[in-house]
PDB file of C-alpha atoms and ligand atoms in Angstrom:
ATOM      1  CA  UNK A  21       4.025   7.864  -2.097  1.00 30.00           C
ATOM      2  CA  UNK A  22       3.043   4.158  -1.827  1.00 31.00           C
ATOM      3  CA  UNK A  23      -0.789   4.166  -2.561  1.00 31.00           C
ATOM      4  CA  UNK A  24      -2.055   1.435  -0.158  1.00 31.00           C
ATOM      5  CA  UNK A  25      -0.881   0.728   3.705  1.00 28.00           C
ATOM      6  CA  UNK A  26      -2.098  -2.749   4.772  1.00 31.00           C
ATOM      7  CA  UNK A  27      -1.057  -6.014   3.756  1.00 31.00           C
ATOM      8  CA  UNK A  28      -2.549  -9.369   2.964  1.00 32.00           C
ATOM      9  CA  UNK A  29      -3.113 -11.187   6.533  1.00 29.00           C
ATOM     10  CA  UNK A  30      -4.915 -14.460   7.395  1.00 26.00           C
ATOM     11  CA  UNK A  31      -8.966 -14.188   7.199  1.00 28.00           C
ATOM     12  CA  UNK A  32     -10.474 -13.018  10.611  1.00 29.00           C
ATOM     13  CA  UNK A  33     -12.180 -10.331  12.670  1.00 30.00           C
ATOM     14  CA  UNK A  34     -15.178  -9.862  10.133  1.00 32.00           C
ATOM     15  CA  UNK A  35     -17.490  -7.116  11.817  1.00 31.00           C
ATOM     16  CA  UNK A  36     -21.073  -8.199  11.674  1.00 33.00           C
ATOM     17  CA  UNK A  37     -22.845 -11.090   9.903  1.00 33.00           C
ATOM     18  CA  UNK A  38     -24.959 -11.194   6.682  1.00 36.00           C
ATOM     19  CA  UNK A  39     -28.676 -10.937   6.390  1.00 38.00           C
ATOM     20  CA  UNK A  40     -30.393 -11.894   3.249  1.00 36.00           C
ATOM     21  CA  UNK A  41     -31.192  -8.458   2.209  1.00 39.00           C
ATOM     22  CA  UNK A  42     -27.262  -7.966   2.822  1.00 37.00           C
ATOM     23  CA  UNK A  43     -28.085  -5.189   5.221  1.00 37.00           C
ATOM     24  CA  UNK A  44     -25.924  -6.931   8.054  1.00 37.00           C
ATOM     25  CA  UNK A  45     -27.022  -7.755  11.772  1.00 32.00           C
ATOM     26  CA  UNK A  46     -27.273 -10.583  13.917  1.00 28.00           C
ATOM     27  CA  UNK A  47     -26.706 -13.932  12.609  1.00 33.00           C
ATOM     28  CA  UNK A  48     -29.544 -16.044  11.452  1.00 35.00           C
ATOM     29  CA  UNK A  49     -29.347 -19.021   9.042  1.00 37.00           C
ATOM     30  CA  UNK A  50     -26.889 -17.132   6.830  1.00 41.00           C
ATOM     31  CA  UNK A  51     -24.029 -19.357   8.728  1.00 49.00           C
ATOM     32  CA  UNK A  52     -22.843 -21.007   5.179  1.00 47.00           C
ATOM     33  CA  UNK A  53     -22.989 -17.354   3.292  1.00 46.00           C
ATOM     34  CA  UNK A  54     -20.752 -15.804   6.507  1.00 51.00           C
ATOM     35  CA  UNK A  55     -18.184 -18.495   6.238  1.00 49.00           C
ATOM     36  CA  UNK A  56     -17.550 -18.695   2.852  1.00 45.00           C
ATOM     37  CA  UNK A  57     -16.892 -14.532   3.211  1.00 51.00           C
ATOM     38  CA  UNK A  58     -14.842 -15.243   6.061  1.00 50.00           C
ATOM     39  CA  UNK A  59     -12.536 -17.429   3.673  1.00 46.00           C
ATOM     40  CA  UNK A  60     -12.639 -14.422   1.289  1.00 48.00           C
ATOM     41  CA  UNK A  61     -11.289 -11.590   3.597  1.00 49.00           C
ATOM     42  CA  UNK A  62      -7.618 -10.968   3.351  1.00 52.00           C
ATOM     43  CA  UNK A  63      -7.658  -7.171   3.949  1.00 52.00           C
ATOM     44  CA  UNK A  64      -7.537  -6.967   8.257  1.00 52.00           C
ATOM     45  CA  UNK A  65      -7.093  -3.963   9.546  1.00 52.00           C
ATOM     46  CA  UNK A  66      -4.469  -3.357  12.377  1.00 55.00           C
ATOM     47  CA  UNK A  67      -6.177  -1.716  14.470  1.00 58.00           C
ATOM     48  CA  UNK A  68      -9.860  -3.241  14.634  1.00 56.00           C
ATOM     49  CA  UNK A  69     -11.074   0.155  15.907  1.00 63.00           C
ATOM     50  CA  UNK A  70     -10.617   1.384  12.516  1.00 69.00           C
ATOM     51  CA  UNK A  71     -13.350  -0.813  11.109  1.00 74.00           C
ATOM     52  CA  UNK A  72     -16.741   0.785  10.607  1.00 90.00           C
ATOM     53  CA  UNK A  73     -19.699  -0.220   8.568  1.00 92.00           C
ATOM     54  CA  UNK A  74     -20.804   2.571   6.019  1.00 95.00           C
ATOM     55  CA  UNK A  75     -24.327   3.039   4.879  1.00 97.00           C
ATOM     56  CA  UNK A  76     -25.097   4.311   1.762  1.00 98.00           C
ATOM     57  CA  UNK A  77     -28.625   4.425  -0.083  1.00 98.00           C
ATOM     58  CA  UNK A  78     -28.507   4.023  -3.938  1.00 98.00           C
ATOM     59  CA  UNK A  79     -30.719   2.225  -6.807  1.00 96.00           C
ATOM     60  CA  UNK A  80     -33.402   1.807  -3.735  1.00 96.00           C
ATOM     61  CA  UNK A  81     -31.093  -0.634  -1.233  1.00 97.00           C
ATOM     62  CA  UNK A  82     -29.327  -0.067   1.361  1.00 97.00           C
ATOM     63  CA  UNK A  83     -25.659  -0.871   1.040  1.00 98.00           C
ATOM     64  CA  UNK A  84     -23.656  -1.337   3.867  1.00 96.00           C
ATOM     65  CA  UNK A  85     -19.904  -0.917   3.243  1.00 96.00           C
ATOM     66  CA  UNK A  86     -16.798  -2.380   5.416  1.00 93.00           C
ATOM     67  CA  UNK A  87     -14.315   0.510   5.716  1.00 92.00           C
ATOM     68  CA  UNK A  88     -10.903   0.922   7.192  1.00 87.00           C
ATOM     69  CA  UNK A  89      -9.055   4.251   7.322  1.00 83.00           C
ATOM     70  CA  UNK A  90      -5.848   2.048   7.452  1.00 82.00           C
ATOM     71  CA  UNK A  91      -5.807   1.590   3.474  1.00 84.00           C
ATOM     72  CA  UNK A  92      -6.913   4.364   0.692  1.00 86.00           C
ATOM     73  CA  UNK A  93      -8.266   1.166  -0.980  1.00 87.00           C
ATOM     74  CA  UNK A  94     -10.869   0.456   1.958  1.00 89.00           C
ATOM     75  CA  UNK A  95     -12.666   3.888   2.014  1.00 93.00           C
ATOM     76  CA  UNK A  96     -15.598   5.018   0.065  1.00 96.00           C
ATOM     77  CA  UNK A  97     -14.099   8.157  -1.578  1.00 97.00           C
ATOM     78  CA  UNK A  98     -16.176  11.281  -3.004  1.00 98.00           C
ATOM     79  CA  UNK A  99     -15.968  10.200  -6.669  1.00 98.00           C
ATOM     80  CA  UNK A 100     -17.388   6.786  -5.956  1.00 98.00           C
ATOM     81  CA  UNK A 101     -20.859   8.275  -4.358  1.00 98.00           C
ATOM     82  CA  UNK A 102     -21.078  11.093  -7.459  1.00 98.00           C
ATOM     83  CA  UNK A 103     -20.481   7.997  -9.881  1.00 98.00           C
ATOM     84  CA  UNK A 104     -22.972   6.125  -8.178  1.00 98.00           C
ATOM     85  CA  UNK A 105     -25.816   8.867  -7.826  1.00 98.00           C
ATOM     86  CA  UNK A 106     -24.950   9.374 -11.914  1.00 98.00           C
ATOM     87  CA  UNK A 107     -25.642   5.565 -12.814  1.00 98.00           C
ATOM     88  CA  UNK A 108     -28.707   5.605 -10.555  1.00 97.00           C
ATOM     89  CA  UNK A 109     -29.864   8.523 -12.369  1.00 98.00           C
ATOM     90  CA  UNK A 110     -29.085   7.399 -15.848  1.00 98.00           C
ATOM     91  CA  UNK A 111     -29.770   3.295 -16.066  1.00 97.00           C
ATOM     92  CA  UNK A 112     -31.795   3.781 -18.839  1.00 96.00           C
ATOM     93  CA  UNK A 113     -29.680   6.366 -21.115  1.00 97.00           C
ATOM     94  CA  UNK A 114     -26.594   4.370 -20.435  1.00 98.00           C
ATOM     95  CA  UNK A 115     -28.491   0.911 -20.828  1.00 98.00           C
ATOM     96  CA  UNK A 116     -26.849  -0.486 -17.832  1.00 98.00           C
ATOM     97  CA  UNK A 117     -28.999  -4.076 -18.179  1.00 97.00           C
ATOM     98  CA  UNK A 118     -26.498  -6.704 -18.807  1.00 98.00           C
ATOM     99  CA  UNK A 119     -23.925  -4.068 -19.972  1.00 98.00           C
ATOM    100  CA  UNK A 120     -20.512  -5.553 -19.499  1.00 98.00           C
ATOM    101  CA  UNK A 121     -18.134  -3.345 -17.166  1.00 98.00           C
ATOM    102  CA  UNK A 122     -14.810  -3.305 -15.399  1.00 98.00           C
ATOM    103  CA  UNK A 123     -13.973  -1.153 -12.738  1.00 98.00           C
ATOM    104  CA  UNK A 124     -10.479  -0.006 -12.138  1.00 98.00           C
ATOM    105  CA  UNK A 125      -9.186   0.949  -8.505  1.00 98.00           C
ATOM    106  CA  UNK A 126     -12.655  -0.195  -6.878  1.00 98.00           C
ATOM    107  CA  UNK A 127     -11.575   0.401  -3.395  1.00 97.00           C
ATOM    108  CA  UNK A 128     -14.112  -0.971  -0.846  1.00 96.00           C
ATOM    109  CA  UNK A 129     -16.767  -1.965  -3.667  1.00 98.00           C
ATOM    110  CA  UNK A 130     -19.126   0.823  -3.851  1.00 98.00           C
ATOM    111  CA  UNK A 131     -19.418   1.656  -7.435  1.00 98.00           C
ATOM    112  CA  UNK A 132     -19.517  -2.196  -8.461  1.00 98.00           C
ATOM    113  CA  UNK A 133     -21.679  -3.093  -5.999  1.00 98.00           C
ATOM    114  CA  UNK A 134     -24.709  -0.236  -7.331  1.00 98.00           C
ATOM    115  CA  UNK A 135     -23.404  -0.916 -11.003  1.00 98.00           C
ATOM    116  CA  UNK A 136     -24.292  -4.729 -10.532  1.00 98.00           C
ATOM    117  CA  UNK A 137     -27.851  -4.187  -8.881  1.00 98.00           C
ATOM    118  CA  UNK A 138     -28.866  -1.803 -11.739  1.00 98.00           C
ATOM    119  CA  UNK A 139     -28.414  -4.838 -14.100  1.00 97.00           C
ATOM    120  CA  UNK A 140     -24.801  -4.919 -14.933  1.00 98.00           C
ATOM    121  CA  UNK A 141     -22.227  -7.456 -15.829  1.00 98.00           C
ATOM    122  CA  UNK A 142     -19.546  -6.198 -12.947  1.00 98.00           C
ATOM    123  CA  UNK A 143     -15.672  -7.164 -12.812  1.00 98.00           C
ATOM    124  CA  UNK A 144     -14.167  -5.165  -9.866  1.00 98.00           C
ATOM    125  CA  UNK A 145     -10.259  -4.752  -9.539  1.00 98.00           C
ATOM    126  CA  UNK A 146      -7.616  -3.462  -7.599  1.00 97.00           C
ATOM    127  CA  UNK A 147      -4.495  -4.564  -6.102  1.00 96.00           C
ATOM    128  CA  UNK A 148      -4.004  -7.697  -4.334  1.00 95.00           C
ATOM    129  CA  UNK A 149      -4.195  -6.378  -0.703  1.00 92.00           C
ATOM    130  CA  UNK A 150      -7.569  -4.649  -0.772  1.00 92.00           C
ATOM    131  CA  UNK A 151      -9.288  -8.007  -2.423  1.00 94.00           C
ATOM    132  CA  UNK A 152     -10.449  -9.224  -0.107  1.00 91.00           C
ATOM    133  CA  UNK A 153     -12.620  -6.753   1.540  1.00 91.00           C
ATOM    134  CA  UNK A 154     -13.721  -5.889  -1.910  1.00 95.00           C
ATOM    135  CA  UNK A 155     -15.006  -9.326  -2.255  1.00 95.00           C
ATOM    136  CA  UNK A 156     -16.672  -9.032   1.002  1.00 93.00           C
ATOM    137  CA  UNK A 157     -18.423  -6.134   0.605  1.00 95.00           C
ATOM    138  CA  UNK A 158     -19.273  -7.597  -3.097  1.00 96.00           C
ATOM    139  CA  UNK A 159     -20.774 -10.358  -2.113  1.00 95.00           C
ATOM    140  CA  UNK A 160     -22.337  -9.181   1.227  1.00 94.00           C
ATOM    141  CA  UNK A 161     -24.306  -6.480  -0.941  1.00 97.00           C
ATOM    142  CA  UNK A 162     -25.248  -8.262  -4.133  1.00 96.00           C
ATOM    143  CA  UNK A 163     -26.124 -11.668  -3.258  1.00 94.00           C
ATOM    144  CA  UNK A 164     -29.942 -12.780  -4.205  1.00 92.00           C
ATOM    145  CA  UNK A 165     -29.983  -8.687  -5.327  1.00 93.00           C
ATOM    146  CA  UNK A 166     -28.654  -9.185  -8.754  1.00 95.00           C
ATOM    147  CA  UNK A 167     -28.926 -10.737 -11.765  1.00 94.00           C
ATOM    148  CA  UNK A 168     -25.110 -11.183 -12.132  1.00 96.00           C
ATOM    149  CA  UNK A 169     -23.001 -11.572  -9.286  1.00 95.00           C
ATOM    150  CA  UNK A 170     -19.965  -9.606  -9.834  1.00 97.00           C
ATOM    151  CA  UNK A 171     -16.245 -10.714 -10.005  1.00 97.00           C
ATOM    152  CA  UNK A 172     -13.255  -9.613  -8.349  1.00 97.00           C
ATOM    153  CA  UNK A 173      -9.864  -9.669 -10.128  1.00 97.00           C
ATOM    154  CA  UNK A 174      -6.462  -8.172  -9.616  1.00 98.00           C
ATOM    155  CA  UNK A 175      -5.616  -5.493 -12.033  1.00 98.00           C
ATOM    156  CA  UNK A 176      -2.397  -3.544 -11.208  1.00 97.00           C
ATOM    157  CA  UNK A 177      -2.657  -0.241 -13.413  1.00 98.00           C
ATOM    158  CA  UNK A 178      -0.529  -1.239 -16.281  1.00 98.00           C
ATOM    159  CA  UNK A 179       0.905  -4.900 -15.566  1.00 97.00           C
ATOM    160  CA  UNK A 180       0.366  -7.706 -17.307  1.00 97.00           C
ATOM    161  CA  UNK A 181      -2.429  -6.122 -19.599  1.00 98.00           C
ATOM    162  CA  UNK A 182      -2.541  -8.056 -22.163  1.00 97.00           C
ATOM    163  CA  UNK A 183      -1.877 -10.998 -20.462  1.00 97.00           C
ATOM    164  CA  UNK A 184      -4.292 -10.790 -18.226  1.00 97.00           C
ATOM    165  CA  UNK A 185      -7.048  -9.016 -20.215  1.00 97.00           C
ATOM    166  CA  UNK A 186      -6.465  -9.447 -23.588  1.00 97.00           C
ATOM    167  CA  UNK A 187      -8.273  -7.538 -26.209  1.00 95.00           C
ATOM    168  CA  UNK A 188      -9.332 -10.705 -28.242  1.00 95.00           C
ATOM    169  CA  UNK A 189     -11.102 -11.995 -25.188  1.00 95.00           C
ATOM    170  CA  UNK A 190     -12.404  -9.405 -22.854  1.00 95.00           C
ATOM    171  CA  UNK A 191     -14.730  -6.226 -24.222  1.00 97.00           C
ATOM    172  CA  UNK A 192     -16.439  -3.923 -21.722  1.00 98.00           C
ATOM    173  CA  UNK A 193     -19.097  -1.642 -22.782  1.00 98.00           C
ATOM    174  CA  UNK A 194     -18.099   0.809 -19.765  1.00 98.00           C
ATOM    175  CA  UNK A 195     -14.761   1.098 -17.639  1.00 98.00           C
ATOM    176  CA  UNK A 196     -15.374   2.822 -14.524  1.00 98.00           C
ATOM    177  CA  UNK A 197     -13.016   4.706 -12.398  1.00 98.00           C
ATOM    178  CA  UNK A 198     -13.612   6.900  -9.414  1.00 98.00           C
ATOM    179  CA  UNK A 199     -11.405   9.055  -7.382  1.00 98.00           C
ATOM    180  CA  UNK A 200      -8.064   6.785  -9.207  1.00 97.00           C
ATOM    181  CA  UNK A 201      -6.407   9.762  -9.783  1.00 97.00           C
ATOM    182  CA  UNK A 202      -4.625  11.682  -6.515  1.00 93.00           C
ATOM    183  CA  UNK A 203      -0.851  12.246  -5.799  1.00 87.00           C
ATOM    184  CA  UNK A 204       0.803   8.962  -6.639  1.00 88.00           C
ATOM    185  CA  UNK A 205       3.519   7.781  -8.832  1.00 90.00           C
ATOM    186  CA  UNK A 206       1.050   5.288 -11.338  1.00 96.00           C
ATOM    187  CA  UNK A 207      -0.735   8.110 -13.494  1.00 96.00           C
ATOM    188  CA  UNK A 208       0.738   7.485 -16.632  1.00 97.00           C
ATOM    189  CA  UNK A 209       0.168   3.490 -15.982  1.00 98.00           C
ATOM    190  CA  UNK A 210      -3.314   4.357 -15.204  1.00 98.00           C
ATOM    191  CA  UNK A 211      -3.634   5.989 -18.276  1.00 98.00           C
ATOM    192  CA  UNK A 212      -2.035   2.970 -20.235  1.00 98.00           C
ATOM    193  CA  UNK A 213      -4.465   1.239 -18.558  1.00 98.00           C
ATOM    194  CA  UNK A 214      -7.663   2.729 -19.806  1.00 98.00           C
ATOM    195  CA  UNK A 215      -6.226   2.811 -23.362  1.00 98.00           C
ATOM    196  CA  UNK A 216      -5.727  -0.548 -23.174  1.00 98.00           C
ATOM    197  CA  UNK A 217      -9.420  -1.481 -21.535  1.00 98.00           C
ATOM    198  CA  UNK A 218     -10.817   0.565 -24.078  1.00 98.00           C
ATOM    199  CA  UNK A 219     -11.978  -0.864 -27.556  1.00 97.00           C
ATOM    200  CA  UNK A 220     -14.476   0.684 -30.522  1.00 96.00           C
ATOM    201  CA  UNK A 221     -17.402   1.419 -28.308  1.00 96.00           C
ATOM    202  CA  UNK A 222     -16.361   1.433 -24.863  1.00 98.00           C
ATOM    203  CA  UNK A 223     -17.075   4.297 -22.571  1.00 98.00           C
ATOM    204  CA  UNK A 224     -14.919   5.376 -19.783  1.00 98.00           C
ATOM    205  CA  UNK A 225     -16.548   7.039 -17.022  1.00 98.00           C
ATOM    206  CA  UNK A 226     -14.058   8.942 -14.901  1.00 98.00           C
ATOM    207  CA  UNK A 227     -15.156  10.586 -11.683  1.00 98.00           C
ATOM    208  CA  UNK A 228     -12.404  12.764  -9.454  1.00 98.00           C
ATOM    209  CA  UNK A 229     -12.245  14.777  -6.684  1.00 97.00           C
ATOM    210  CA  UNK A 230      -9.795  17.453  -8.467  1.00 96.00           C
ATOM    211  CA  UNK A 231      -7.397  18.750  -5.495  1.00 92.00           C
ATOM    212  CA  UNK A 232      -3.880  19.148  -6.780  1.00 90.00           C
ATOM    213  CA  UNK A 233      -2.711  20.269 -10.206  1.00 93.00           C
ATOM    214  CA  UNK A 234      -1.548  16.948 -11.067  1.00 92.00           C
ATOM    215  CA  UNK A 235      -5.323  16.126 -11.009  1.00 95.00           C
ATOM    216  CA  UNK A 236      -5.461  18.610 -14.166  1.00 96.00           C
ATOM    217  CA  UNK A 237      -2.418  17.353 -15.346  1.00 96.00           C
ATOM    218  CA  UNK A 238      -3.563  14.040 -15.972  1.00 97.00           C
ATOM    219  CA  UNK A 239      -6.996  15.401 -17.467  1.00 98.00           C
ATOM    220  CA  UNK A 240      -4.888  17.328 -20.138  1.00 98.00           C
ATOM    221  CA  UNK A 241      -3.168  13.695 -20.840  1.00 98.00           C
ATOM    222  CA  UNK A 242      -6.510  12.124 -20.573  1.00 98.00           C
ATOM    223  CA  UNK A 243      -8.319  14.487 -23.236  1.00 98.00           C
ATOM    224  CA  UNK A 244      -5.403  13.813 -25.727  1.00 98.00           C
ATOM    225  CA  UNK A 245      -6.076  10.281 -25.924  1.00 98.00           C
ATOM    226  CA  UNK A 246      -9.651  10.360 -25.283  1.00 98.00           C
ATOM    227  CA  UNK A 247     -12.608  12.609 -27.063  1.00 98.00           C
ATOM    228  CA  UNK A 248     -13.861  13.620 -23.136  1.00 98.00           C
ATOM    229  CA  UNK A 249     -17.161  14.864 -22.309  1.00 98.00           C
ATOM    230  CA  UNK A 250     -17.688  16.647 -18.943  1.00 98.00           C
ATOM    231  CA  UNK A 251     -20.763  14.918 -18.133  1.00 98.00           C
ATOM    232  CA  UNK A 252     -21.722  16.629 -14.806  1.00 98.00           C
ATOM    233  CA  UNK A 253     -20.116  18.513 -11.591  1.00 98.00           C
ATOM    234  CA  UNK A 254     -21.011  18.405  -7.966  1.00 96.00           C
ATOM    235  CA  UNK A 255     -19.633  21.154  -6.572  1.00 95.00           C
ATOM    236  CA  UNK A 256     -19.823  20.478  -2.858  1.00 95.00           C
ATOM    237  CA  UNK A 257     -17.946  17.722  -3.318  1.00 95.00           C
ATOM    238  CA  UNK A 258     -15.573  18.929  -5.711  1.00 96.00           C
ATOM    239  CA  UNK A 259     -15.872  16.342  -7.933  1.00 98.00           C
ATOM    240  CA  UNK A 260     -15.962  16.337 -11.884  1.00 98.00           C
ATOM    241  CA  UNK A 261     -17.521  13.435 -13.932  1.00 98.00           C
ATOM    242  CA  UNK A 262     -15.746  12.874 -17.316  1.00 98.00           C
ATOM    243  CA  UNK A 263     -17.065  10.519 -20.111  1.00 98.00           C
ATOM    244  CA  UNK A 264     -13.805   9.327 -22.435  1.00 98.00           C
ATOM    245  CA  UNK A 265     -14.426   7.366 -26.055  1.00 98.00           C
ATOM    246  CA  UNK A 266     -10.533   6.519 -27.015  1.00 98.00           C
ATOM    247  CA  UNK A 267      -9.611   8.185 -30.332  1.00 98.00           C
ATOM    248  CA  UNK A 268      -9.030   5.962 -33.303  1.00 88.00           C
ATOM    249  CA  UNK A 269      -7.332   8.012 -35.273  1.00 77.00           C
TER     250      UNK A 269
HETATM  251  C1  LIG B 317      -8.537   6.833  -3.534  1.00 55.09           C
HETATM  252  S1  LIG B 317      -9.096   4.872  -3.786  1.00 55.09           S
HETATM  253  C2  LIG B 317     -10.620   4.875  -4.606  1.00 55.09           C
HETATM  254  C3  LIG B 317     -11.285   3.911  -4.210  1.00 55.09           C
HETATM  255  C4  LIG B 317     -12.461   3.770  -4.555  1.00 55.09           C
HETATM  256  N1  LIG B 317     -12.362   4.194  -6.564  1.00 55.09           N
HETATM  257  C5  LIG B 317     -13.534   4.927  -4.199  1.00 55.09           C
HETATM  258  O1  LIG B 317     -13.794   6.212  -5.305  1.00 55.09           O
HETATM  259  O2  LIG B 317     -13.924   4.727  -3.055  1.00 55.09           O
HETATM  260  C6  LIG B 317      -7.864   4.563  -4.952  1.00 55.09           C
HETATM  261  C7  LIG B 317      -7.755   3.243  -5.641  1.00 55.09           C
HETATM  262  O3  LIG B 317      -6.850   2.708  -6.267  1.00 55.09           O
HETATM  263  C8  LIG B 317      -6.328   1.806  -6.128  1.00 55.09           C
HETATM  264  N2  LIG B 317      -5.271   1.574  -6.686  1.00 55.09           N
HETATM  265  C9  LIG B 317      -3.977   2.444  -6.218  1.00 55.09           C
HETATM  266  N3  LIG B 317      -2.693   2.451  -7.308  1.00 55.09           N
HETATM  267  C10 LIG B 317      -3.427   1.733  -8.156  1.00 55.09           C
HETATM  268  C11 LIG B 317      -2.378   0.759  -9.141  1.00 55.09           C
HETATM  269  N4  LIG B 317      -1.031   0.823  -9.009  1.00 55.09           N
HETATM  270  N5  LIG B 317      -3.070  -0.352  -9.278  1.00 55.09           N
HETATM  271  C12 LIG B 317      -3.882  -0.722  -9.111  1.00 55.09           C
HETATM  272  N6  LIG B 317      -4.784  -0.216  -8.232  1.00 55.09           N
HETATM  273  C13 LIG B 317      -4.540   1.035  -7.651  1.00 55.09           C
HETATM  274  C14 LIG B 317      -6.163   1.580  -4.329  1.00 55.09           C
HETATM  275  O4  LIG B 317      -5.927   0.258  -4.318  1.00 55.09           O
HETATM  276  C15 LIG B 317      -7.595   2.314  -4.403  1.00 55.09           C
HETATM  277  O5  LIG B 317      -8.378   1.205  -4.066  1.00 55.09           O
END
């Protein structure tokens, strides 16, 4: 099964306009910002009826996410809301202020947005097709709200990792991942990516809805290479949140 459906298309058709507090609504004096957001948009659903603006409350803010059911990477998954809840409830303990964070499979960006609002320096990554929508959501929700504007970068699991994210140049305090494990063919590459991005001290926070036997098989492999702690469970959504520290033996 391929993991995404949409293909990159011309910028067009954004829904809503940007307010200074990032909540959307009728256009005011933000035309400049909106036009720069338009130019960043590359993911466009074929069926405009599938576009929605979903509202989330985290870190004391309303976060508006442009979602489309046409792509796995354009919908907020349950692992993302669980991870956001954990981040906002443990901000000080996790020392998120100015922390360097990379999110893999960021999708529409909710986790990266919340981490940015909580003070972290965030790089949100995903497959090329969803980066436009990701960038749009990030800018819309973090402009004038964060100390560090989040970045967006392409990261295809297992591909050109040392070339694009050389260990000598990139260090992350946290690697975040929500609902990146499901029924797809890239699980070994996903694990290799988590390993590559981990250096001494890097903490992987992986939240996932557990549905399939393959999810538990991935967890077994994860535990072989990471010292693993179950940080939280969300029974209402079957999401488990794990902390992983790469084993260095
Ligand atoms: C189920 S969605 C989860 C999105 C988001 N993390 C969330 O929880 O709302 C899985 C994400 O992984 C990304 N993805 C899937 N296969 C990938 C690959 N081979 N390389 C990089 N990203 C991939 C998809 O584009 C998508 O954004």
